[in-house]
XYZ file of C-alpha atoms in Angstrom:
520
model
C 218.787 62.361 65.660
C 216.640 62.179 68.534
C 213.897 64.750 68.670
C 212.335 64.732 71.878
C 208.687 64.814 70.693
C 209.549 66.999 67.653
C 213.238 68.216 67.574
C 215.721 66.170 69.359
C 217.684 63.608 67.601
C 216.705 60.574 69.376
C 215.783 57.539 67.630
C 213.229 55.087 68.897
C 214.280 55.274 72.373
C 213.144 53.481 75.572
C 213.645 55.144 79.119
C 214.553 53.260 82.219
C 214.275 54.970 85.658
C 216.686 54.346 88.272
C 216.941 56.059 91.476
C 220.559 55.895 92.757
C 221.092 53.822 95.629
C 224.045 54.459 97.979
C 226.064 51.750 96.358
C 225.192 53.226 92.763
C 226.004 55.678 94.289
C 211.043 83.034 77.925
C 212.165 85.343 79.700
C 210.217 88.644 78.606
C 212.701 91.188 77.463
C 212.160 94.909 77.472
C 210.717 96.330 74.152
C 213.242 98.674 72.533
C 210.434 100.579 70.934
C 206.499 100.850 71.198
C 204.628 99.465 68.179
C 202.635 102.156 66.337
C 199.128 102.608 67.200
C 197.863 101.370 63.761
C 198.679 97.940 65.116
C 197.351 98.273 68.577
C 193.773 97.038 67.812
C 195.171 94.213 65.680
C 197.534 92.994 68.502
C 194.487 92.502 70.729
C 193.230 89.891 68.600
C 196.495 88.593 67.168
C 199.371 86.649 68.950
C 203.043 87.674 68.296
C 205.539 85.481 66.301
C 209.155 85.382 66.773
C 211.345 86.655 63.537
C 215.052 86.670 62.767
C 216.107 89.718 60.690
C 219.449 89.275 59.136
C 221.515 92.370 58.237
C 224.738 93.759 57.344
C 226.956 94.023 60.498
C 227.838 97.820 60.474
C 226.540 99.776 63.370
C 224.602 102.192 61.213
C 222.648 99.548 59.369
C 221.890 97.771 62.647
C 220.508 100.799 64.149
C 218.383 101.537 61.082
C 216.944 97.991 61.031
C 216.135 98.237 64.935
C 214.195 101.492 64.124
C 212.374 99.747 61.071
C 211.383 96.791 63.480
C 209.497 99.293 65.589
C 208.017 100.997 62.654
C 206.706 97.800 61.295
C 204.946 96.814 64.523
C 207.651 94.786 66.201
C 209.890 94.789 69.243
C 213.450 93.754 69.428
C 214.285 91.056 71.862
C 218.045 90.997 71.313
C 220.502 91.988 68.641
C 223.676 89.921 67.813
C 225.762 92.773 66.327
C 228.806 90.587 65.457
C 226.753 88.417 63.012
C 223.836 90.939 61.969
C 221.016 89.009 63.526
C 218.170 90.671 65.158
C 215.693 88.702 67.039
C 212.163 90.351 67.161
C 208.401 89.710 68.140
C 205.538 91.150 66.157
C 201.861 90.546 65.974
C 201.796 92.163 62.464
C 201.242 89.539 59.848
C 202.916 91.635 57.325
C 206.049 92.143 59.369
C 208.419 89.628 57.610
C 207.624 91.034 54.189
C 208.094 94.700 55.322
C 211.301 93.896 56.933
C 212.639 92.147 53.769
C 212.214 95.698 51.965
C 214.257 97.505 54.416
C 217.623 98.604 53.228
C 220.317 96.633 54.673
C 218.264 93.632 55.518
C 219.470 90.597 53.675
C 216.651 87.968 54.697
C 214.049 88.156 57.315
C 211.166 85.705 58.143
C 209.154 84.037 61.097
C 210.773 81.382 62.967
C 207.609 79.536 63.902
C 204.089 79.144 62.510
C 202.365 79.220 65.808
C 202.019 82.000 68.342
C 204.826 82.411 70.989
C 202.565 80.914 73.679
C 202.383 77.558 71.882
C 205.773 75.915 71.632
C 208.991 71.645 71.567
C 211.270 67.543 70.038
C 210.991 63.873 68.737
C 212.351 60.715 69.696
C 212.645 57.506 67.861
C 210.662 55.919 70.621
C 210.595 56.659 74.093
C 213.011 56.470 77.069
C 213.249 53.384 79.214
C 214.091 54.040 82.880
C 216.307 51.592 84.512
C 214.871 49.978 87.823
C 216.939 49.584 91.025
C 216.804 45.646 90.551
C 218.162 45.969 87.062
C 220.793 48.257 88.360
C 221.720 45.874 91.002
C 222.115 42.995 88.649
C 224.163 45.135 86.216
C 226.416 46.286 88.987
C 227.096 42.752 89.863
C 227.974 41.877 86.205
C 230.312 44.973 85.794
C 232.917 43.771 88.277
C 235.450 45.657 90.025
C 237.455 48.282 88.460
C 234.717 49.689 86.391
C 231.535 51.995 86.995
C 228.690 49.976 88.466
C 226.626 50.131 85.280
C 229.363 50.034 82.645
C 228.548 46.489 81.776
C 225.445 48.004 79.916
C 227.570 50.331 77.987
C 228.360 48.419 74.930
C 228.889 51.611 72.981
C 232.025 52.551 75.005
C 233.466 49.242 74.225
C 232.522 49.520 70.674
C 234.579 52.626 70.227
C 237.317 51.739 72.581
C 236.402 54.508 75.152
C 236.989 52.166 78.057
C 240.503 51.612 77.323
C 240.929 55.332 76.023
C 240.108 56.439 79.409
C 243.318 54.585 81.000
C 245.546 56.633 78.660
C 243.788 59.978 78.449
C 240.280 60.723 80.095
C 240.346 64.280 78.540
C 241.488 67.604 79.635
C 239.787 69.893 82.300
C 240.748 72.655 79.657
C 238.115 71.376 77.186
C 234.390 72.059 77.469
C 231.554 70.483 75.507
C 228.357 72.462 75.558
C 225.396 70.428 75.304
C 222.789 72.700 73.288
C 219.568 70.764 74.397
C 216.624 70.725 76.832
C 218.775 71.393 79.761
C 221.178 69.521 81.874
C 220.783 68.272 85.568
C 224.214 69.324 87.051
C 223.237 67.955 90.449
C 223.417 64.428 89.047
C 226.221 62.709 90.864
C 227.583 61.615 87.610
C 227.872 65.097 86.174
C 228.413 67.430 89.167
C 232.141 67.371 89.197
C 232.431 67.897 85.499
C 229.815 70.433 85.080
C 230.687 74.200 84.134
C 228.205 76.699 85.392
C 230.057 79.770 83.906
C 229.602 78.272 80.510
C 225.971 77.549 80.877
C 222.867 79.432 80.163
C 219.143 79.337 79.241
C 218.781 80.625 75.692
C 214.960 79.624 75.150
C 213.892 83.159 74.692
C 216.624 83.884 72.162
C 218.395 85.947 74.847
C 220.834 84.315 77.177
C 219.839 83.976 80.827
C 222.759 83.140 82.998
C 221.083 83.103 86.310
C 222.387 80.160 88.403
C 220.580 77.053 87.611
C 218.787 78.539 84.505
C 220.254 75.634 82.375
C 218.498 72.999 84.392
C 215.584 71.068 82.771
C 212.149 72.229 83.685
C 211.237 68.854 85.087
C 212.235 64.989 84.612
C 210.371 64.772 81.332
C 213.055 66.902 79.939
C 215.706 64.259 80.129
C 217.361 64.459 76.841
C 220.112 66.944 77.528
C 221.056 65.162 80.700
C 221.341 61.871 78.856
C 223.326 63.328 76.193
C 225.730 65.184 78.834
C 226.242 61.788 80.419
C 227.489 60.126 77.380
C 229.977 62.899 76.854
C 231.475 63.227 80.164
C 229.883 61.279 83.078
C 232.716 60.921 85.551
C 234.469 57.883 86.459
C 233.848 58.092 90.030
C 232.335 54.809 91.019
C 228.776 55.887 90.588
C 226.657 54.776 87.728
C 228.069 55.267 84.193
C 231.087 56.460 82.387
C 231.266 59.081 79.708
C 233.421 58.749 76.517
C 235.614 61.763 77.873
C 235.127 61.501 81.735
C 237.965 64.202 82.395
C 236.477 67.052 80.277
C 233.918 69.487 81.349
C 230.535 69.778 80.218
C 228.029 72.633 80.131
C 224.332 73.110 79.366
C 222.600 75.618 77.127
C 219.013 75.178 77.191
C 217.053 75.892 73.981
C 213.866 74.063 74.254
C 210.728 75.826 74.994
C 209.359 75.274 78.484
C 206.208 73.469 77.283
C 205.416 69.719 76.919
C 206.462 69.488 73.158
C 209.907 71.127 73.940
C 210.315 72.773 70.538
C 213.522 74.374 69.604
C 213.454 77.493 67.534
C 216.004 79.381 65.509
C 216.320 82.283 67.919
C 217.376 80.019 70.608
C 219.945 78.182 68.582
C 221.492 81.434 67.272
C 221.788 82.533 71.125
C 223.210 79.211 72.088
C 225.992 79.248 69.367
C 226.986 82.853 70.153
C 227.012 82.215 74.011
C 229.035 79.074 73.563
C 231.591 80.745 71.384
C 231.937 83.875 73.683
C 232.516 81.731 76.595
C 235.319 79.645 75.473
C 233.509 76.530 74.551
C 235.704 74.238 72.422
C 232.955 71.786 71.202
C 229.049 72.031 70.840
C 226.756 69.011 70.830
C 223.673 69.426 68.803
C 221.294 66.519 69.081
C 218.189 68.090 67.752
C 216.883 69.988 64.590
C 215.475 73.432 64.437
C 211.866 73.487 64.472
C 209.274 73.992 63.098
C 210.545 72.705 59.826
C 212.351 69.265 59.701
C 214.037 70.723 56.408
C 214.271 74.356 55.787
C 213.994 75.341 52.157
C 215.805 78.126 50.701
C 213.095 79.097 48.181
C 210.793 79.993 51.110
C 211.551 83.510 52.495
C 210.941 82.473 56.244
C 212.934 79.413 56.120
C 215.766 80.918 54.256
C 215.945 83.538 57.041
C 216.280 80.772 59.544
C 218.910 79.130 57.619
C 220.952 82.438 57.293
C 220.510 83.248 61.068
C 221.545 79.783 62.411
C 224.322 79.574 59.783
C 225.766 83.010 60.752
C 225.764 82.132 64.373
C 227.451 78.500 63.800
C 229.952 80.241 61.699
C 230.663 82.714 64.203
C 231.326 79.931 66.621
C 233.719 78.091 64.210
C 235.709 81.433 63.765
C 236.002 81.651 67.552
C 237.450 78.020 67.708
C 234.359 75.955 68.494
C 233.786 72.681 66.586
C 229.965 71.988 66.085
C 228.853 68.569 66.082
C 225.340 67.555 65.030
C 223.037 64.661 64.538
C 221.931 63.608 61.050
C 218.364 62.839 61.953
C 216.074 59.904 62.396
C 213.981 59.503 59.341
C 215.981 57.062 57.345
C 216.398 59.673 54.569
C 219.104 59.741 52.193
C 220.193 63.390 52.387
C 222.256 62.934 49.183
C 219.182 61.948 47.044
C 217.317 64.055 44.441
C 214.203 64.266 47.021
C 212.013 62.690 49.582
C 208.822 63.284 51.268
C 208.650 65.372 54.598
C 205.190 64.831 56.152
C 205.836 66.286 59.577
C 206.470 70.178 58.983
C 205.663 72.444 60.234
C 205.517 70.696 63.510
C 204.149 73.583 65.685
C 200.814 73.981 63.795
C 199.383 71.877 60.996
C 201.979 69.728 59.119
C 201.414 69.252 55.493
C 203.071 66.697 53.113
C 205.797 68.280 50.777
C 208.645 66.932 48.630
C 211.879 68.330 49.613
C 215.256 68.508 47.782
C 217.936 67.990 50.555
C 220.448 70.004 48.292
C 218.038 73.080 48.829
C 216.252 72.110 51.904
C 218.519 71.738 54.943
C 218.295 69.776 58.312
C 219.655 72.377 60.745
C 222.146 72.564 62.067
C 223.455 69.227 60.758
C 223.678 70.206 56.929
C 225.374 73.613 57.551
C 229.063 74.034 56.250
C 231.769 72.961 58.854
C 229.380 71.073 61.092
C 230.290 67.450 61.678
C 227.284 65.495 60.610
C 226.890 62.263 62.570
C 224.918 59.105 61.789
C 224.032 56.303 63.941
C 224.929 52.689 64.339
C 223.743 49.794 66.523
C 225.455 47.052 68.694
C 226.556 45.316 65.574
C 228.305 48.300 64.078
C 225.630 48.573 61.349
C 223.749 51.649 60.356
C 220.777 52.099 62.652
C 217.514 51.526 60.964
C 216.159 55.111 61.591
C 219.492 56.851 60.848
C 219.551 59.384 57.963
C 222.507 58.813 55.624
C 223.999 60.067 52.292
C 227.358 60.155 50.589
C 228.972 63.315 51.000
C 226.568 64.487 53.790
C 227.499 61.999 56.726
C 230.891 62.804 57.948
C 231.244 60.150 60.803
C 229.121 57.602 62.444
C 229.003 56.565 66.202
C 226.815 54.349 68.391
C 223.356 55.611 68.753
C 221.535 52.366 69.537
C 218.978 50.092 67.618
C 216.406 48.106 69.078
C 216.802 45.444 66.368
C 220.485 44.917 67.076
C 220.893 43.261 70.419
C 223.890 44.036 72.707
C 226.200 41.485 74.524
C 225.295 43.262 77.768
C 223.407 41.617 80.671
C 220.237 43.085 79.524
C 220.806 42.596 75.858
C 219.477 46.078 75.380
C 220.165 47.690 72.025
C 219.794 51.220 73.297
C 222.293 53.664 74.927
C 222.228 53.788 78.635
C 223.143 57.260 80.362
C 222.048 59.685 82.883
C 218.667 61.082 83.507
C 217.442 63.844 85.760
C 216.790 63.141 89.578
C 219.866 60.802 89.754
C 218.227 58.344 87.370
C 219.528 56.371 84.430
C 217.833 55.232 81.139
C 218.109 53.884 77.584
C 217.583 55.822 74.494
C 218.173 55.278 70.885
C 218.856 57.811 67.972
C 221.222 59.968 66.258
C 220.826 62.130 69.412
C 222.688 59.458 71.173
C 225.344 58.935 68.434
C 226.288 62.700 68.426
C 227.479 62.701 71.930
C 229.720 59.719 71.323
C 231.238 61.620 68.538
C 231.531 64.971 70.494
C 233.279 62.878 73.223
C 235.872 61.556 70.888
C 236.339 65.140 69.512
C 236.830 66.296 73.182
C 239.475 63.722 73.443
C 241.209 64.789 70.457
C 241.133 68.268 71.409
C 242.623 67.353 74.779
C 245.469 65.639 72.807
C 245.709 68.563 70.263
C 244.944 71.638 72.138
C 245.999 74.011 69.313
C 243.728 72.360 66.870
C 241.198 74.577 64.862
C 237.846 73.399 64.369
C 238.633 72.372 60.783
C 241.780 70.507 61.863
C 239.654 68.914 64.669
C 237.138 67.536 62.164
C 239.961 66.278 59.927
C 241.366 64.337 62.928
C 237.877 63.065 63.921
C 237.541 61.620 60.400
C 241.163 60.284 60.266
C 240.797 58.282 63.324
C 237.446 56.684 62.368
C 237.004 52.897 61.515
C 235.183 52.414 58.237
C 233.461 48.979 57.838
C 232.557 49.820 54.105
C 229.161 49.437 52.515
C 227.500 46.280 53.871
C 226.966 43.487 51.491
C 224.392 40.609 51.207
C 220.669 40.628 51.462
C 218.530 43.083 53.347
C 217.851 41.953 57.069
C 214.826 43.998 58.224
C 215.622 43.259 61.860
C 219.518 43.419 61.854
C 220.836 46.473 60.264
C 223.043 44.481 57.738
C 221.083 45.372 54.482
C 223.509 45.508 51.546
C 223.464 47.697 48.482
C 219.631 47.737 47.557
C 218.904 46.520 51.161
C 217.342 48.253 53.950
C 220.401 49.180 56.034
C 218.758 48.241 59.136
C 215.517 50.390 58.716
C 213.573 47.702 60.898
C 210.647 47.521 58.616
C 212.252 45.697 55.764
C 211.394 48.304 53.294
C 214.814 47.928 51.474
C 215.110 51.533 50.677
C 218.501 52.541 52.180
C 221.051 52.137 49.626
C 224.711 52.650 50.732
C 226.686 54.257 48.212
C 230.469 54.876 48.144
C 233.338 52.574 49.161
C 235.593 51.684 52.007
C 237.204 54.914 52.582
C 233.948 57.078 52.631
C 230.370 56.056 52.102
C 226.838 57.118 52.693
C 226.220 55.022 55.833
C 229.236 55.878 57.846
C 230.830 58.781 56.250
C 234.615 58.420 57.011
C 233.890 55.787 59.456
C 232.815 54.971 63.177
C 234.566 57.182 65.558
C 237.402 55.489 67.573
C 238.125 57.029 70.998
C 241.254 54.709 71.512
C 242.833 55.728 68.353
C 242.066 59.488 69.252
C 244.326 59.185 72.387
C 247.055 56.774 71.240
């Protein structure tokens, strides 16, 4: 995936900034109750944390739990009655334990390990911004009948999206919500396809629908805009093209407005519920839920995070929304007996720990019903950074790989897409693979408007092309490692082993998505 500094599912990425030329064309929430006086002195020295409290969904239980929140020294931020999730703030260090003892509470825990004032995402590298000189050269190579920068979009050709657009570019009745760092809807490649009525800012855990609230704080919050362009950049003679240029895209901001751009559970819960309640057919999730790269069920705080996010995404599924998520950029085998997580919690002091991916989950990618996407490079091989695992990866899609050069004018192995302020840039990661898969899912939904999320996922798997597990010696710089090889980890460590066969395997799941087959 790409984690913009700590969460987004980028891979090693590299920006390129390009200003379009003419030719290239927390919100504070009111407390529902005042904390008891016994916590007043403590609150002067302590800082509040955010919590999720998961309860039964009957009105009586929820009301009792809300009163218990106040009694334990907390304030309710928002209650999602339909899924039984209460988001609360408290400076009482014993708040989580007290809430877990309340009748009707099924799990409760802190969503972060640092105060609310300190909050952020990681990439597999940085973004490389496109210069105007580069853009002019690429436009010349693109030729007529294509978008000016389309010659650089090797990934479109790799999945047949260029040809698919000639048959069915996607329906305006389909919206893909980009749950991310915000989307710059003023970008000329996105403006025509952007849906403000299905957009919001969920960073506080409660949806802010004020006009423009979904936009990134500044140009450094580029991740969501890049993702949106890959999905639905318009074919309008400007810049790049999206996989599904005829569908709509919306933005739901979940990253904290701080340099690290962390994404916490309460924000993601808000996003899934908002998307479902506003008629979104597909959500794109190119991130993992901070501060834990993997949330372990034997830890009460982390279990509460899993419960809350899972309730929200299942609610979305029941309302007809397919959720698509990046597998992650750590080159971990998510079907293995265990591996080391050395980066959690990422909002305070990380400590190395061994995790069992069967009990410690990457959220939302490993939740039931979510489409888990692995990344490939320009040679259609597993990207060196991409997580993998037989029975975990559902499909793969182009995410870029600096060790797999493309046949484009620049030879770039990254994914070129839109950036804030009318710019373009290259990034790589499962963050980039996920929108390619979301775009194909949008084309499938356009062709099969009555398809349920489960049926849509089955269609996505059915149309994919599976190259099978690679054979031959490990290639540390090419992504063609075989069984026992590195599978393209770029460092020659030889530790990514592809399990499975031609129909389904750990590197590609059911295969690499195919946009052309989706519309034929």
